[in-house]
XYZ file of C-alpha atoms in Angstrom:
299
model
C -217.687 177.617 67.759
C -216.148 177.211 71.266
C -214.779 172.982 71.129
C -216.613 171.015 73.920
C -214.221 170.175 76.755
C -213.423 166.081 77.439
C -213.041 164.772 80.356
C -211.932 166.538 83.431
C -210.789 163.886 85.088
C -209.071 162.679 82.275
C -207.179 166.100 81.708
C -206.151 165.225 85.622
C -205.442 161.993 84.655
C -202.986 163.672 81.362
C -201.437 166.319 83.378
C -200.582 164.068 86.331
C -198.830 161.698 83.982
C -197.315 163.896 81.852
C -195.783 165.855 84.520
C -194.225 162.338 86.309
C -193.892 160.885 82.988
C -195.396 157.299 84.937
C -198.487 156.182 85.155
C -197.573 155.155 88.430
C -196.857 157.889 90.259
C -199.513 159.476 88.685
C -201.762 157.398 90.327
C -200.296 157.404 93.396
C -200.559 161.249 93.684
C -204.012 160.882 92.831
C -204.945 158.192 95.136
C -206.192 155.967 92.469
C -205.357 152.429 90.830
C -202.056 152.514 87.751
C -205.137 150.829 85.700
C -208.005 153.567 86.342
C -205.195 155.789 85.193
C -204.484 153.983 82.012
C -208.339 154.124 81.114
C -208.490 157.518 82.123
C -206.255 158.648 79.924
C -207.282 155.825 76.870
C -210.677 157.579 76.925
C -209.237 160.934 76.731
C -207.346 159.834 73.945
C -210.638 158.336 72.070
C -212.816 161.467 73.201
C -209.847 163.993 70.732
C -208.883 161.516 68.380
C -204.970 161.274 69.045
C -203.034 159.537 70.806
C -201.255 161.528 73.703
C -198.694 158.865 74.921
C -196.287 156.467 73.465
C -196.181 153.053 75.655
C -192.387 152.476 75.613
C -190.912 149.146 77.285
C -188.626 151.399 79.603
C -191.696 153.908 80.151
C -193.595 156.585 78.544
C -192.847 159.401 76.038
C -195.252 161.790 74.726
C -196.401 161.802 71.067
C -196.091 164.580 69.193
C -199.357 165.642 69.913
C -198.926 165.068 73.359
C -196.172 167.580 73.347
C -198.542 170.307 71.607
C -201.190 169.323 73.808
C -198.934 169.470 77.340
C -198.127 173.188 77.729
C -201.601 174.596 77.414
C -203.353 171.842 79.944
C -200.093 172.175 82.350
C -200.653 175.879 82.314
C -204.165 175.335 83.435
C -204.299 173.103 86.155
C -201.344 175.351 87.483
C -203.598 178.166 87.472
C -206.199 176.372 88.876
C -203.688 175.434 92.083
C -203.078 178.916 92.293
C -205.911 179.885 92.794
C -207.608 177.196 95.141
C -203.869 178.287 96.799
C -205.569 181.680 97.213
C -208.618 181.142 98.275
C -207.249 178.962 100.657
C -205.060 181.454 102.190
C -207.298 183.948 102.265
C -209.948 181.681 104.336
C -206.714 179.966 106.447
C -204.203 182.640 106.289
C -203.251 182.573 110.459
C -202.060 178.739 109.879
C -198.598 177.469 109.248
C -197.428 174.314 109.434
C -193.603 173.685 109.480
C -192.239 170.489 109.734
C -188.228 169.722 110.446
C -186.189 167.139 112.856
C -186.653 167.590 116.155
C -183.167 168.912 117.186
C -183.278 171.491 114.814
C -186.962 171.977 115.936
C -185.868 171.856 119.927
C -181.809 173.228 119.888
C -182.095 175.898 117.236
C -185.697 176.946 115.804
C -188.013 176.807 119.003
C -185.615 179.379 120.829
C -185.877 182.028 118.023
C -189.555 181.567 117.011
C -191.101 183.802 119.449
C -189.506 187.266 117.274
C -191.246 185.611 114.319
C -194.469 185.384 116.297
C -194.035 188.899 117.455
C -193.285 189.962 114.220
C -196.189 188.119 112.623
C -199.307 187.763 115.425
C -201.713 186.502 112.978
C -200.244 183.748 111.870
C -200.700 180.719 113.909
C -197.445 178.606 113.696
C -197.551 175.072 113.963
C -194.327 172.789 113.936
C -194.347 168.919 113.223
C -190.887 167.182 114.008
C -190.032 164.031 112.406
C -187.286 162.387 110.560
C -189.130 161.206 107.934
C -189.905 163.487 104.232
C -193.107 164.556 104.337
C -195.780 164.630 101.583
C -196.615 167.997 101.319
C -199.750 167.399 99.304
C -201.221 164.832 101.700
C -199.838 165.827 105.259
C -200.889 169.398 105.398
C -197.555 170.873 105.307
C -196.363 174.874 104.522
C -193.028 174.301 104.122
C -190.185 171.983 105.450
C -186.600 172.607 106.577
C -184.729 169.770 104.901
C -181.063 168.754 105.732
C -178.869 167.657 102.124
C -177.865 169.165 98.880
C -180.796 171.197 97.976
C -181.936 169.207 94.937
C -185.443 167.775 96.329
C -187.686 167.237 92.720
C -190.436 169.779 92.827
C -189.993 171.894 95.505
C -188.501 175.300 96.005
C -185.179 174.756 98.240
C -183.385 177.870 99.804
C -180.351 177.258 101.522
C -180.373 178.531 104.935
C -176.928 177.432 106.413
C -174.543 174.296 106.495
C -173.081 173.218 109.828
C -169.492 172.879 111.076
C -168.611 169.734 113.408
C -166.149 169.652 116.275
C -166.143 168.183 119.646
C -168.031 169.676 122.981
C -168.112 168.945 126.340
C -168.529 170.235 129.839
C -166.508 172.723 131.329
C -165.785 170.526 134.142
C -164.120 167.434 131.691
C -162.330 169.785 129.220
C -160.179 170.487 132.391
C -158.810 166.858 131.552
C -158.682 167.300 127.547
C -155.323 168.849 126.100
C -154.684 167.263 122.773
C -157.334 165.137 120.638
C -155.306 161.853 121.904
C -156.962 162.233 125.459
C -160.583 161.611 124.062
C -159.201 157.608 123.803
C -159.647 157.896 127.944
C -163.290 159.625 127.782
C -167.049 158.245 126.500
C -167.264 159.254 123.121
C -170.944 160.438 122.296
C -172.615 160.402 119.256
C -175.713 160.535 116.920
C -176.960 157.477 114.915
C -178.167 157.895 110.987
C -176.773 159.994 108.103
C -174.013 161.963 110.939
C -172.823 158.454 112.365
C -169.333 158.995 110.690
C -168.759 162.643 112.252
C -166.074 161.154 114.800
C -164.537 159.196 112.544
C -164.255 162.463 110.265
C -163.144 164.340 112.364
C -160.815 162.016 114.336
C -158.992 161.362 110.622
C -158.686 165.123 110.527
C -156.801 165.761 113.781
C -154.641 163.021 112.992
C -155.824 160.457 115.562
C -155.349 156.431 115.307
C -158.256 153.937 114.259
C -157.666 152.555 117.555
C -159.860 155.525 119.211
C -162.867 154.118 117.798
C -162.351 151.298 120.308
C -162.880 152.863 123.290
C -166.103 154.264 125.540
C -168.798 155.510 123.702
C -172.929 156.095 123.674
C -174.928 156.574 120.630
C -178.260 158.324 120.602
C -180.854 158.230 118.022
C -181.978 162.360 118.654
C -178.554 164.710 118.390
C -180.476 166.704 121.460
C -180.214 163.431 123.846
C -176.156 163.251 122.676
C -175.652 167.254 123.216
C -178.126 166.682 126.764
C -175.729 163.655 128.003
C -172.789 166.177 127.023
C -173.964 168.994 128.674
C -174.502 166.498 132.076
C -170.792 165.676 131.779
C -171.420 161.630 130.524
C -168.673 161.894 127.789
C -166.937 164.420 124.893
C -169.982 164.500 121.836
C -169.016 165.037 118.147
C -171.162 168.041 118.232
C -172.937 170.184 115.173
C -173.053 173.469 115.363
C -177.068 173.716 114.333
C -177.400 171.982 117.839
C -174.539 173.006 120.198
C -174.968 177.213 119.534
C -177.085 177.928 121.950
C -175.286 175.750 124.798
C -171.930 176.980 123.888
C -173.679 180.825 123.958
C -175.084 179.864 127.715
C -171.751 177.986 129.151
C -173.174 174.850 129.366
C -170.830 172.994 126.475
C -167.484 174.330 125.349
C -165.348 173.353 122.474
C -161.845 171.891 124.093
C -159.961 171.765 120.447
C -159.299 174.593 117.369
C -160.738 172.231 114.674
C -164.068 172.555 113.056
C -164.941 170.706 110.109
C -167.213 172.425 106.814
C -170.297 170.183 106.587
C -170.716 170.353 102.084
C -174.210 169.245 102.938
C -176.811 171.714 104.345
C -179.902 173.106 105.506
C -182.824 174.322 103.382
C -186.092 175.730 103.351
C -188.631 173.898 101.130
C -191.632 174.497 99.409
C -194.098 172.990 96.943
C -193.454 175.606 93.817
C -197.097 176.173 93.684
C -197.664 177.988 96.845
C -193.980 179.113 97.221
C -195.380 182.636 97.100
C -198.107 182.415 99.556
C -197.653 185.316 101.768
C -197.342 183.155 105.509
C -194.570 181.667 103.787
C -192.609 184.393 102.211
C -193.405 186.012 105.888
C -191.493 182.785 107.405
C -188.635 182.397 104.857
C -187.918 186.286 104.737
C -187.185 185.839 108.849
C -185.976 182.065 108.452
C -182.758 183.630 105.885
C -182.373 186.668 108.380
C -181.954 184.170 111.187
C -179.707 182.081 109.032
C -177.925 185.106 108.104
C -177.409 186.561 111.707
C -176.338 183.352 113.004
C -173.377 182.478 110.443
C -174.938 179.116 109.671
C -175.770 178.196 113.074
C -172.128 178.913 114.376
């Protein structure tokens, strides 16, 4: 006798949960209310006679049937995923979306996308720039190239390459520049957010005063306007190599001192586990890592 299924949407409901381990963000993936959630999963609880979760003060825990139970309904919603993942593909294959900042999208992946596109002509490539983390399940997103340690919860990361940091600045005004100690009479340029210490970094590195940090300087919100004012001669800009490659390759910036500094953070390639191995994106990551590779980490 084959056991009557309960409630699909509270198996949702159960999986979601379980796999967050909150009610919460269970409902928040699934665009519902914490309480519909609750009920959801109360009824599945009445419809096989157990109880599934144990309602701790500092959370949730599964029971011990909840535990036996997990596995076999995680398994099956993953296969489900897959395979709407599939048939997805197979009806949307020439679309990828990629989303990243927009100085690596404008100094470093726009240059190098048209081998990818000659490589791949079917697939339609679509880039979306921003600085915030995207959702991949609600904003339509492939994959993501994400700049930190690699350890984003529930995606695939590959590390692609980490940057170095150094000054750069026009031919014309590294004329003037023969030890670190004349940037105190130039316009220091610079990039606001998580790389707003790079000058003090690498100032401490070269041995230079506190007292630098009191002179000239511009700070820019995009790394592309700081490496743009650069190039145009406005100041000396704490430079990365992800963005300055390409304008040190064509002339336009050159690097007046010997010391680069090892970023430990990096770049990565991320992916929602579940359609890690969709073929448009194994296509993209195979050529992202060559690129990677070919450019020793953007150097």
């Amino acid at each position: 006798m084959v056991a009557r299924l309960p409630s699909l949407n509270g198996l949702k409901a159960f999986e979601c949960a379980a796999r967050h381990m909150s009610f919460t963000k269970a409902a928040e993936e699934l665009n519902v209310t914490q309480t519909a959630i609750s009920h959801q999963i109360r009824r599945l609880e009445e419809e096989l006679g157990v109880s599934l979760f144990l309602r701790l003060k500092d959370g949730l825990a599964l029971t011990e049937d909840g535990q036996a139970y997990w596995p076999g309904i995680r398994s099956a919603f993953h296969e489900l995923r897959h395979s709407t993942q599939a048939l997805s593909e197979s009806r949307h294959n020439s679309v990828l979306t990629i989303n990243t900042l927009v100085s690596v999208a404008s100094k470093w992946l726009l240059p190098r996308l048209p081998s990818f596109q000659q490589a791949f002509p079917a697939i339609d490539v679509r880039i979306s720039a921003s600085t915030e983390l995207v959702d991949f399940r609600r904003g339509g997103i492939d994959a993501a190239i994400r700049y930190g340690r690699g350890d984003w919860k529930g995606l695939r990361a590959h590390f692609l390459m980490s940057d170095e940091i150094f000054p750069v600045c026009s031919p014309a005004l590294a004329k003037t520049l023969s030890t670190p100690a004349d940037l105190a009479n130039h316009t220091l340029l610079q990039v606001s957010g998580v790389t707003a210490s790079d000058w003090g970094t690498w100032r401490r590195a070269a041995g230079q005063s506190p007292q630098l940090a009191d002179g000239s300087r511009l700070t820019f919100d995009l790394a592309m306007m700081a490496v743009q004012a650069a190039v145009d001669g406005q100041g000396v800009c704490i430079g990365r190599s992800t963005y300055v490659d390409d304008d040190l390759r064509a002339g336009r910036l050159v690097v007046p001192f010997d010391l680069r500094l090892k970023d430990e953070l990096g770049f990565y390639l991320v992916t929602p586990h579940e359609t890690a191995q969709a073929k448009k994106i194994v296509a993209f990551r195979t050529w992202l890592l060559a690129q990677a590779s070919a450019g020793k980490a953007f150097v």
